[in-house]
Tab-separated table of C-alpha atoms in Angstrom:
chain	number	residue	atom	x	y	z
A	1	MET	CA	132.943	247.202	6.698
A	2	ALA	CA	131.517	248.825	9.865
A	3	ASN	CA	134.599	247.550	11.629
A	4	TYR	CA	137.157	249.044	9.093
A	5	ILE	CA	135.367	252.369	9.415
A	6	LEU	CA	135.429	252.194	13.246
A	7	LYS	CA	139.063	251.542	13.286
A	8	ARG	CA	140.010	254.327	10.824
A	9	LEU	CA	137.997	256.678	12.965
A	10	LEU	CA	139.781	255.748	15.798
A	11	LEU	CA	143.236	255.928	13.912
A	12	ILE	CA	142.256	259.563	13.286
A	13	ILE	CA	142.955	260.324	17.270
A	14	PRO	CA	147.035	259.449	17.158
A	15	THR	CA	147.042	260.643	13.899
A	16	MET	CA	146.248	264.325	14.801
A	17	LEU	CA	147.915	264.129	17.731
A	18	GLY	CA	151.118	263.373	16.111
A	19	ILE	CA	150.566	266.127	13.442
A	20	MET	CA	149.800	268.614	16.125
A	21	LEU	CA	152.648	267.665	18.392
A	22	ILE	CA	155.230	267.758	15.608
A	23	SER	CA	154.105	271.040	14.321
A	24	PHE	CA	153.858	272.554	17.879
A	25	ALA	CA	157.383	271.658	18.459
A	26	ILE	CA	158.572	273.003	15.216
A	27	ILE	CA	156.784	276.278	15.943
A	28	GLN	CA	158.863	276.607	19.195
A	29	PHE	CA	162.005	276.737	17.314
A	30	ALA	CA	160.661	279.302	14.475
A	31	PRO	CA	162.294	282.452	14.582
A	32	GLY	CA	160.593	285.810	14.856
A	33	GLY	CA	157.392	285.004	17.093
A	34	PRO	CA	154.528	287.226	17.831
A	35	ILE	CA	156.248	288.929	20.797
A	36	GLU	CA	159.021	289.881	18.288
A	37	GLN	CA	156.243	291.203	16.084
A	38	VAL	CA	154.786	293.430	18.480
A	39	ILE	CA	158.300	294.850	19.740
A	40	ALA	CA	159.038	295.547	16.019
A	41	GLN	CA	155.757	297.516	15.837
A	42	VAL	CA	156.451	299.357	19.307
A	43	THR	CA	160.088	300.321	18.450
A	44	GLY	CA	159.465	300.681	14.753
A	45	THR	CA	161.912	298.306	13.515
A	46	GLY	CA	161.574	295.470	11.297
A	47	VAL	CA	161.186	291.635	12.107
A	48	ASP	CA	161.396	289.203	9.645
A	49	ALA	CA	162.061	285.618	9.352
A	50	THR	CA	165.567	285.688	10.418
A	51	SER	CA	165.075	287.182	13.827
A	52	ARG	CA	166.092	284.661	16.483
A	53	ILE	CA	164.657	283.989	19.807
A	54	GLY	CA	166.458	283.068	22.824
A	55	GLY	CA	169.274	285.427	22.514
A	56	SER	CA	170.912	284.109	19.266
A	57	ASP	CA	171.593	287.616	18.219
A	58	GLY	CA	175.538	286.851	18.892
A	59	GLY	CA	177.154	290.286	17.917
A	60	GLU	CA	174.291	292.339	19.396
A	61	LEU	CA	174.197	290.325	22.772
A	62	SER	CA	177.922	289.532	23.248
A	63	GLY	CA	178.336	292.800	24.886
A	64	ASN	CA	176.185	292.430	27.770
A	65	THR	CA	177.814	291.776	31.001
A	66	GLN	CA	177.617	289.043	33.336
A	67	ASN	CA	176.371	290.923	36.311
A	68	GLN	CA	173.026	292.160	34.394
A	69	GLY	CA	169.973	291.848	36.298
A	70	ALA	CA	166.948	289.590	35.886
A	71	ASP	CA	165.084	292.356	33.986
A	72	SER	CA	167.677	292.663	31.249
A	73	GLN	CA	168.270	288.859	31.005
A	74	LEU	CA	164.390	288.646	30.291
A	75	ASN	CA	164.606	291.076	27.652
A	76	SER	CA	167.328	289.690	25.930
A	77	LYS	CA	164.898	286.696	25.100
A	78	TYR	CA	163.662	288.645	22.284
A	79	ARG	CA	165.223	290.589	19.637
A	80	GLY	CA	164.825	294.547	19.945
A	81	ALA	CA	163.509	294.188	23.478
A	82	GLN	CA	166.496	295.886	24.983
A	83	GLY	CA	165.462	299.090	26.676
A	84	LEU	CA	161.870	298.121	26.875
A	85	ASP	CA	160.088	298.004	30.156
A	86	PRO	CA	160.398	294.339	31.627
A	87	GLU	CA	156.866	294.597	32.702
A	88	PHE	CA	155.696	295.462	29.166
A	89	ILE	CA	157.300	292.144	27.934
A	90	LYS	CA	155.925	290.096	30.896
A	91	GLU	CA	152.306	291.389	29.902
A	92	LEU	CA	152.922	290.361	26.090
A	93	GLU	CA	153.974	287.039	27.315
A	94	LYS	CA	150.811	286.646	29.135
A	95	GLN	CA	148.801	288.120	26.635
A	96	PHE	CA	150.058	285.425	24.021
A	97	GLY	CA	150.333	282.665	26.519
A	98	PHE	CA	153.827	282.355	26.827
A	99	ASP	CA	154.016	282.801	30.605
A	100	LYS	CA	152.968	279.030	30.905
A	101	PRO	CA	155.229	276.123	30.435
A	102	VAL	CA	155.499	274.380	27.141
A	103	HIS	CA	153.668	271.202	27.896
A	104	GLU	CA	150.971	273.229	29.783
A	105	ARG	CA	150.468	275.393	26.566
A	106	PHE	CA	150.317	272.340	24.271
A	107	GLY	CA	147.846	270.343	26.517
A	108	LEU	CA	145.523	273.273	26.912
A	109	MET	CA	145.614	273.951	23.036
A	110	LEU	CA	144.693	270.077	22.391
A	111	TRP	CA	141.439	270.530	25.124
A	112	ASN	CA	140.378	273.566	23.329
A	113	TYR	CA	140.564	272.172	19.769
A	114	LEU	CA	138.717	269.004	21.004
A	115	ARG	CA	136.023	271.449	21.443
A	116	PHE	CA	136.608	273.315	18.187
A	117	ASP	CA	137.629	276.535	20.304
A	118	PHE	CA	140.651	277.909	18.432
A	119	GLY	CA	140.723	281.136	20.502
A	120	ASN	CA	141.284	284.465	18.973
A	121	SER	CA	143.724	285.659	16.264
A	122	TYR	CA	146.738	287.646	17.810
A	123	PHE	CA	146.669	290.535	15.437
A	124	ARG	CA	143.057	290.505	13.838
A	125	ASP	CA	141.000	290.514	17.373
A	126	THR	CA	138.605	287.866	15.789
A	127	PRO	CA	137.897	284.651	16.900
A	128	VAL	CA	139.879	282.027	14.294
A	129	ILE	CA	136.864	280.200	13.614
A	130	GLU	CA	135.004	283.370	12.451
A	131	LEU	CA	138.115	284.454	10.109
A	132	ILE	CA	137.738	280.671	8.738
A	133	LYS	CA	134.072	280.941	7.926
A	134	GLN	CA	134.683	284.602	6.336
A	135	LYS	CA	137.457	282.853	3.910
A	136	LEU	CA	135.367	279.782	3.050
A	137	PRO	CA	133.229	280.932	0.325
A	138	VAL	CA	136.132	281.969	-1.735
A	139	SER	CA	138.039	278.486	-1.190
A	140	ILE	CA	134.797	276.350	-1.644
A	141	SER	CA	133.992	278.256	-4.844
A	142	LEU	CA	137.450	277.470	-6.376
A	143	GLY	CA	137.296	273.854	-4.925
A	144	VAL	CA	133.899	272.822	-5.876
A	145	TRP	CA	133.906	274.467	-9.526
A	146	LEU	CA	137.612	273.354	-10.161
A	147	THR	CA	136.879	269.816	-9.332
A	148	LEU	CA	133.620	269.650	-11.286
A	149	LEU	CA	135.039	271.533	-14.308
A	150	THR	CA	138.174	269.331	-14.260
A	151	TYR	CA	136.301	266.023	-14.300
A	152	LEU	CA	133.647	267.054	-16.751
A	153	ILE	CA	136.137	267.878	-19.323
A	154	SER	CA	138.858	265.426	-18.428
A	155	ILE	CA	136.844	262.092	-18.393
A	156	PRO	CA	135.182	262.788	-21.853
A	157	LEU	CA	138.306	264.006	-23.228
A	158	GLY	CA	140.160	261.069	-21.843
A	159	ILE	CA	137.740	258.669	-23.280
A	160	ARG	CA	137.827	260.099	-26.612
A	161	LYS	CA	141.632	260.126	-26.641
A	162	ALA	CA	141.600	256.099	-25.917
A	163	VAL	CA	139.208	255.663	-28.717
A	164	LYS	CA	141.482	257.556	-30.879
A	165	ASP	CA	144.615	256.536	-29.527
A	166	GLY	CA	147.477	257.091	-32.070
A	167	GLU	CA	145.359	259.235	-34.474
A	168	ARG	CA	145.913	263.040	-35.168
A	169	PHE	CA	143.245	263.932	-32.455
A	170	ASP	CA	145.420	262.039	-29.801
A	171	ALA	CA	148.266	263.840	-30.996
A	172	TRP	CA	147.256	267.335	-31.047
A	173	THR	CA	145.238	267.169	-27.708
A	174	SER	CA	148.101	265.665	-25.959
A	175	THR	CA	150.509	268.298	-27.228
A	176	ILE	CA	148.123	271.066	-25.814
A	177	LEU	CA	147.596	269.219	-22.358
A	178	VAL	CA	151.335	268.865	-22.094
A	179	ILE	CA	151.821	272.491	-22.917
A	180	GLY	CA	149.157	273.709	-20.582
A	181	TYR	CA	150.510	271.460	-17.760
A	182	ALA	CA	154.164	273.123	-18.189
A	183	ILE	CA	152.797	276.555	-17.730
A	184	PRO	CA	152.757	277.817	-14.212
A	185	SER	CA	149.030	278.679	-13.338
A	186	PHE	CA	150.112	282.014	-12.091
A	187	VAL	CA	151.975	282.870	-15.186
A	188	PHE	CA	148.572	281.868	-17.380
A	189	GLY	CA	146.773	283.915	-14.926
A	190	ILE	CA	148.899	286.838	-15.332
A	191	LEU	CA	148.433	286.506	-19.233
A	192	LEU	CA	144.754	286.423	-18.909
A	193	ILE	CA	144.721	289.378	-16.782
A	194	VAL	CA	146.794	291.329	-19.468
A	195	LEU	CA	144.572	290.045	-22.333
A	196	PHE	CA	141.028	290.224	-20.976
A	197	ALA	CA	140.894	292.024	-17.556
A	198	GLY	CA	141.897	295.500	-18.428
A	199	GLY	CA	145.628	295.043	-19.104
A	200	SER	CA	146.627	296.023	-22.521
A	201	PHE	CA	143.975	294.573	-24.661
A	202	PHE	CA	140.145	293.761	-23.398
A	203	ASP	CA	138.416	294.843	-20.145
A	204	TRP	CA	135.672	291.784	-20.225
A	205	PHE	CA	136.568	290.277	-16.600
A	206	PRO	CA	136.605	291.826	-13.139
A	207	LEU	CA	139.859	291.662	-11.205
A	208	ARG	CA	138.732	291.334	-7.444
A	209	GLY	CA	136.397	289.355	-5.260
A	210	LEU	CA	133.450	286.859	-6.013
A	211	HIS	CA	130.782	289.536	-6.882
A	212	SER	CA	130.606	293.149	-7.946
A	213	ASP	CA	129.981	296.126	-5.419
A	214	ASN	CA	126.653	296.381	-6.529
A	215	ALA	CA	125.806	292.545	-6.265
A	216	ASP	CA	123.028	293.024	-3.159
A	217	GLN	CA	121.048	295.280	-5.807
A	218	MET	CA	120.775	292.201	-8.341
A	219	ASN	CA	118.154	289.895	-8.731
A	220	TRP	CA	119.068	286.184	-8.560
A	221	PHE	CA	119.796	285.401	-12.079
A	222	GLN	CA	122.058	288.454	-12.343
A	223	TYR	CA	123.739	287.689	-8.771
A	224	ILE	CA	124.532	284.159	-10.275
A	225	LEU	CA	125.928	285.386	-13.672
A	226	ASP	CA	128.021	287.921	-11.741
A	227	TYR	CA	129.242	285.277	-9.459
A	228	PHE	CA	130.379	282.882	-12.514
A	229	TRP	CA	131.822	286.150	-14.470
A	230	HIS	CA	134.155	286.745	-11.441
A	231	LEU	CA	135.205	283.143	-11.266
A	232	THR	CA	136.047	282.541	-14.919
A	233	LEU	CA	139.628	283.718	-15.102
A	234	PRO	CA	140.691	282.068	-11.571
A	235	LEU	CA	139.333	278.902	-12.625
A	236	ILE	CA	140.648	278.921	-16.170
A	237	ALA	CA	144.062	279.842	-14.778
A	238	MET	CA	144.040	277.008	-12.078
A	239	GLY	CA	142.357	274.422	-14.349
A	240	VAL	CA	144.644	274.807	-17.289
A	241	GLY	CA	147.111	272.403	-15.887
A	242	SER	CA	144.746	270.312	-14.016
A	243	PHE	CA	143.011	268.807	-16.818
A	244	THR	CA	146.107	266.886	-17.839
A	245	THR	CA	146.825	264.257	-15.348
A	246	LEU	CA	143.090	263.279	-15.156
A	247	THR	CA	142.697	262.971	-19.029
A	248	PHE	CA	145.858	260.904	-19.246
A	249	LEU	CA	144.688	258.598	-16.449
A	250	THR	CA	141.475	258.283	-18.087
A	251	LYS	CA	142.839	257.630	-21.253
A	252	ASN	CA	145.178	254.928	-19.863
A	253	SER	CA	142.575	253.245	-17.831
A	254	PHE	CA	140.506	252.772	-20.797
A	255	LEU	CA	143.364	251.539	-22.984
A	256	ASP	CA	144.121	248.927	-20.111
A	257	GLU	CA	140.678	247.769	-20.156
A	258	ILE	CA	139.857	247.696	-23.930
A	259	GLY	CA	142.476	244.996	-24.508
A	260	LYS	CA	141.203	242.641	-22.017
A	261	GLN	CA	139.224	239.451	-22.582
A	262	TYR	CA	135.927	240.338	-21.584
A	263	VAL	CA	136.084	243.299	-24.178
A	264	ILE	CA	136.657	241.005	-26.873
A	265	THR	CA	134.069	238.738	-25.565
A	266	ALA	CA	131.568	241.407	-25.594
A	267	ARG	CA	132.516	242.539	-29.126
A	268	ALA	CA	132.201	239.017	-30.453
A	269	LYS	CA	128.588	238.847	-29.130
A	270	GLY	CA	127.756	241.676	-31.510
A	271	LEU	CA	127.273	244.520	-28.938
A	272	SER	CA	127.674	247.680	-30.518
A	273	GLU	CA	131.025	249.704	-29.847
A	274	LYS	CA	129.272	252.360	-27.554
A	275	ARG	CA	127.346	249.530	-25.439
A	276	VAL	CA	130.981	247.835	-25.148
A	277	LEU	CA	132.517	251.169	-24.101
A	278	TYR	CA	129.930	252.381	-21.661
A	279	GLY	CA	128.350	249.276	-20.753
A	280	HIS	CA	131.544	247.276	-19.985
A	281	VAL	CA	134.712	249.169	-19.821
A	282	PHE	CA	133.415	252.093	-18.349
A	283	ARG	CA	132.592	250.940	-15.013
A	284	ASN	CA	136.248	249.169	-14.681
A	285	ALA	CA	138.250	251.890	-16.326
A	286	MET	CA	136.487	254.704	-13.908
A	287	LEU	CA	137.327	252.997	-10.776
A	288	ILE	CA	140.556	254.747	-10.055
A	289	VAL	CA	139.467	257.997	-11.522
A	290	ILE	CA	135.888	258.426	-9.741
A	291	ALA	CA	137.074	256.729	-6.642
A	292	GLY	CA	139.648	259.727	-6.275
A	293	PHE	CA	137.243	262.536	-6.629
A	294	PRO	CA	137.055	262.987	-2.808
A	295	GLY	CA	140.943	263.489	-2.847
A	296	ALA	CA	140.789	265.532	-5.954
A	297	PHE	CA	138.531	268.076	-4.125
A	298	LEU	CA	140.397	268.128	-1.234
A	299	GLY	CA	143.499	269.198	-3.160
A	300	ALA	CA	141.318	271.998	-5.117
A	301	PHE	CA	139.750	273.032	-2.089
A	302	PHE	CA	142.945	273.350	0.386
A	303	GLY	CA	145.647	273.345	-2.312
A	304	GLY	CA	144.123	276.409	-4.331
A	305	SER	CA	147.098	278.509	-5.562
A	306	LEU	CA	147.961	280.952	-3.106
A	307	LEU	CA	149.142	283.127	-6.164
A	308	ILE	CA	145.937	282.606	-7.970
A	309	GLU	CA	144.280	284.196	-5.062
A	310	THR	CA	146.743	286.874	-4.655
A	311	ILE	CA	146.675	287.979	-8.453
A	312	PHE	CA	142.870	287.742	-8.521
A	313	SER	CA	142.217	289.697	-5.076
A	314	LEU	CA	140.517	286.344	-3.844
A	315	ASP	CA	140.684	286.446	0.164
A	316	GLY	CA	140.624	282.724	0.833
A	317	LEU	CA	142.045	280.312	3.107
A	318	GLY	CA	145.266	279.812	1.272
A	319	LEU	CA	145.913	283.691	1.649
A	320	LEU	CA	144.865	283.649	5.324
A	321	SER	CA	147.109	280.789	6.151
A	322	PHE	CA	150.034	282.111	4.241
A	323	GLU	CA	149.901	285.806	5.966
A	324	SER	CA	149.290	283.844	9.433
A	325	VAL	CA	152.285	282.071	9.020
A	326	ILE	CA	154.294	285.229	8.186
A	327	ASN	CA	152.749	287.246	10.931
A	328	ARG	CA	153.433	284.423	13.313
A	329	ASP	CA	149.573	284.381	14.021
A	330	TYR	CA	149.875	280.956	15.997
A	331	PRO	CA	146.017	280.651	16.672
A	332	VAL	CA	145.330	280.897	13.047
A	333	VAL	CA	148.039	278.628	11.891
A	334	PHE	CA	147.207	275.664	14.073
A	335	GLY	CA	143.526	276.311	13.782
A	336	THR	CA	143.542	276.097	10.113
A	337	LEU	CA	146.189	273.153	10.431
A	338	TYR	CA	143.734	271.350	12.690
A	339	ILE	CA	140.865	271.699	10.469
A	340	PHE	CA	142.798	271.049	7.067
A	341	SER	CA	144.287	267.862	8.946
A	342	LEU	CA	141.072	266.556	10.163
A	343	PHE	CA	139.270	267.244	7.127
A	344	GLY	CA	142.021	265.454	5.046
A	345	LEU	CA	141.927	262.272	7.157
A	346	ILE	CA	138.059	262.294	6.704
A	347	VAL	CA	138.330	262.591	2.686
A	348	ASN	CA	140.847	259.795	2.530
A	349	LEU	CA	138.309	257.489	4.473
A	350	LEU	CA	135.538	258.658	2.122
A	351	THR	CA	137.908	257.928	-0.889
A	352	ASP	CA	138.042	254.234	0.460
A	353	LEU	CA	134.351	254.070	1.011
A	354	THR	CA	134.040	255.513	-2.573
A	355	TYR	CA	136.041	252.560	-3.856
A	356	THR	CA	133.568	250.020	-2.251
A	357	ALA	CA	130.602	251.876	-3.579
A	358	ILE	CA	131.629	251.589	-7.057
A	359	ASP	CA	133.052	248.067	-7.059
A	360	PRO	CA	131.389	245.984	-4.335
A	361	ARG	CA	134.180	243.325	-4.837
A	362	ILE	CA	136.681	245.495	-2.897
A	363	ASP	CA	136.819	244.514	0.817
A	364	PHE	CA	138.711	246.642	3.059
A	365	GLU	CA	137.700	244.300	6.157
A	366	THR	CA	140.283	241.833	5.123
A	367	ARG	CA	143.093	244.405	4.849
A	368	GLU	CA	145.241	245.924	7.874
A	369	VAL	CA	144.301	249.427	8.421
């Protein structure tokens, strides 16, 4: 197992290199870079995702004469830069690091990222690592509690559905789960706001942040209650569809194990149904479910709905990443991508180790990485 872990850890290096290289290459061709964003602010014009870099504004640039000077050619690289001081454009390129060759910029980025130095945000004047730390409490809250809530509800429900397979309980719970899965989380979130957050009916729950404005004046018990009070509606909105997959996975795993010979033998020995179910079936049936816990947490942590964060005014990593992509804030984009990818690869390794911890018969040493 030690050799397998070492191989997987070493494999992270080329994998991360490939991820960053591909992402960096794609960004070079993405329209509307940070320099265009600044130019738009200076000139009072709008820059959107359709802006082009490198003089692709055919109609606008086709009228340029061939005897333009070098300064005009420099300005034509960026949409909206015509008429601006060339020295101003050069200063922008130096500020954002675009005065260096592409390969040099990529190499410098990798060297800095190895030391977890992600630089400063282009437009927030704040270190990227500080921005990530500021948004972590929201993402951790959503990820941890959504994962725990999903497992605590779905596993007992799935076991119960397996025991009651084909009966009325199984039928109506399946109907509810399928309907919940079909409803988009943001639509359900809006419904919850209308019903319970001061929309058109009740005003029982807050709409913004993780704590009330006077949270610093509360005692520890009130502080915890206030925390979960703010999380109630977002977790319900995100969790209503997440129960379905895990519940049916649990049910099908149990049904598959219940029909095996060792279960029939255990029952023939006179063991109680509870002893058979939880003493023999549970360990084997839960292997795939419990071993997927690290991956489920990763999905809930980083895949938290952007729309849910927006609807409930939760300023988390999802919203930060989205805004950074829209604003072409490349240090934040690459910094969050680096952390997400690295964390994802480590969690995949932890998932494999969880398999072996639950069932020692599984041996990854004998398989190719």
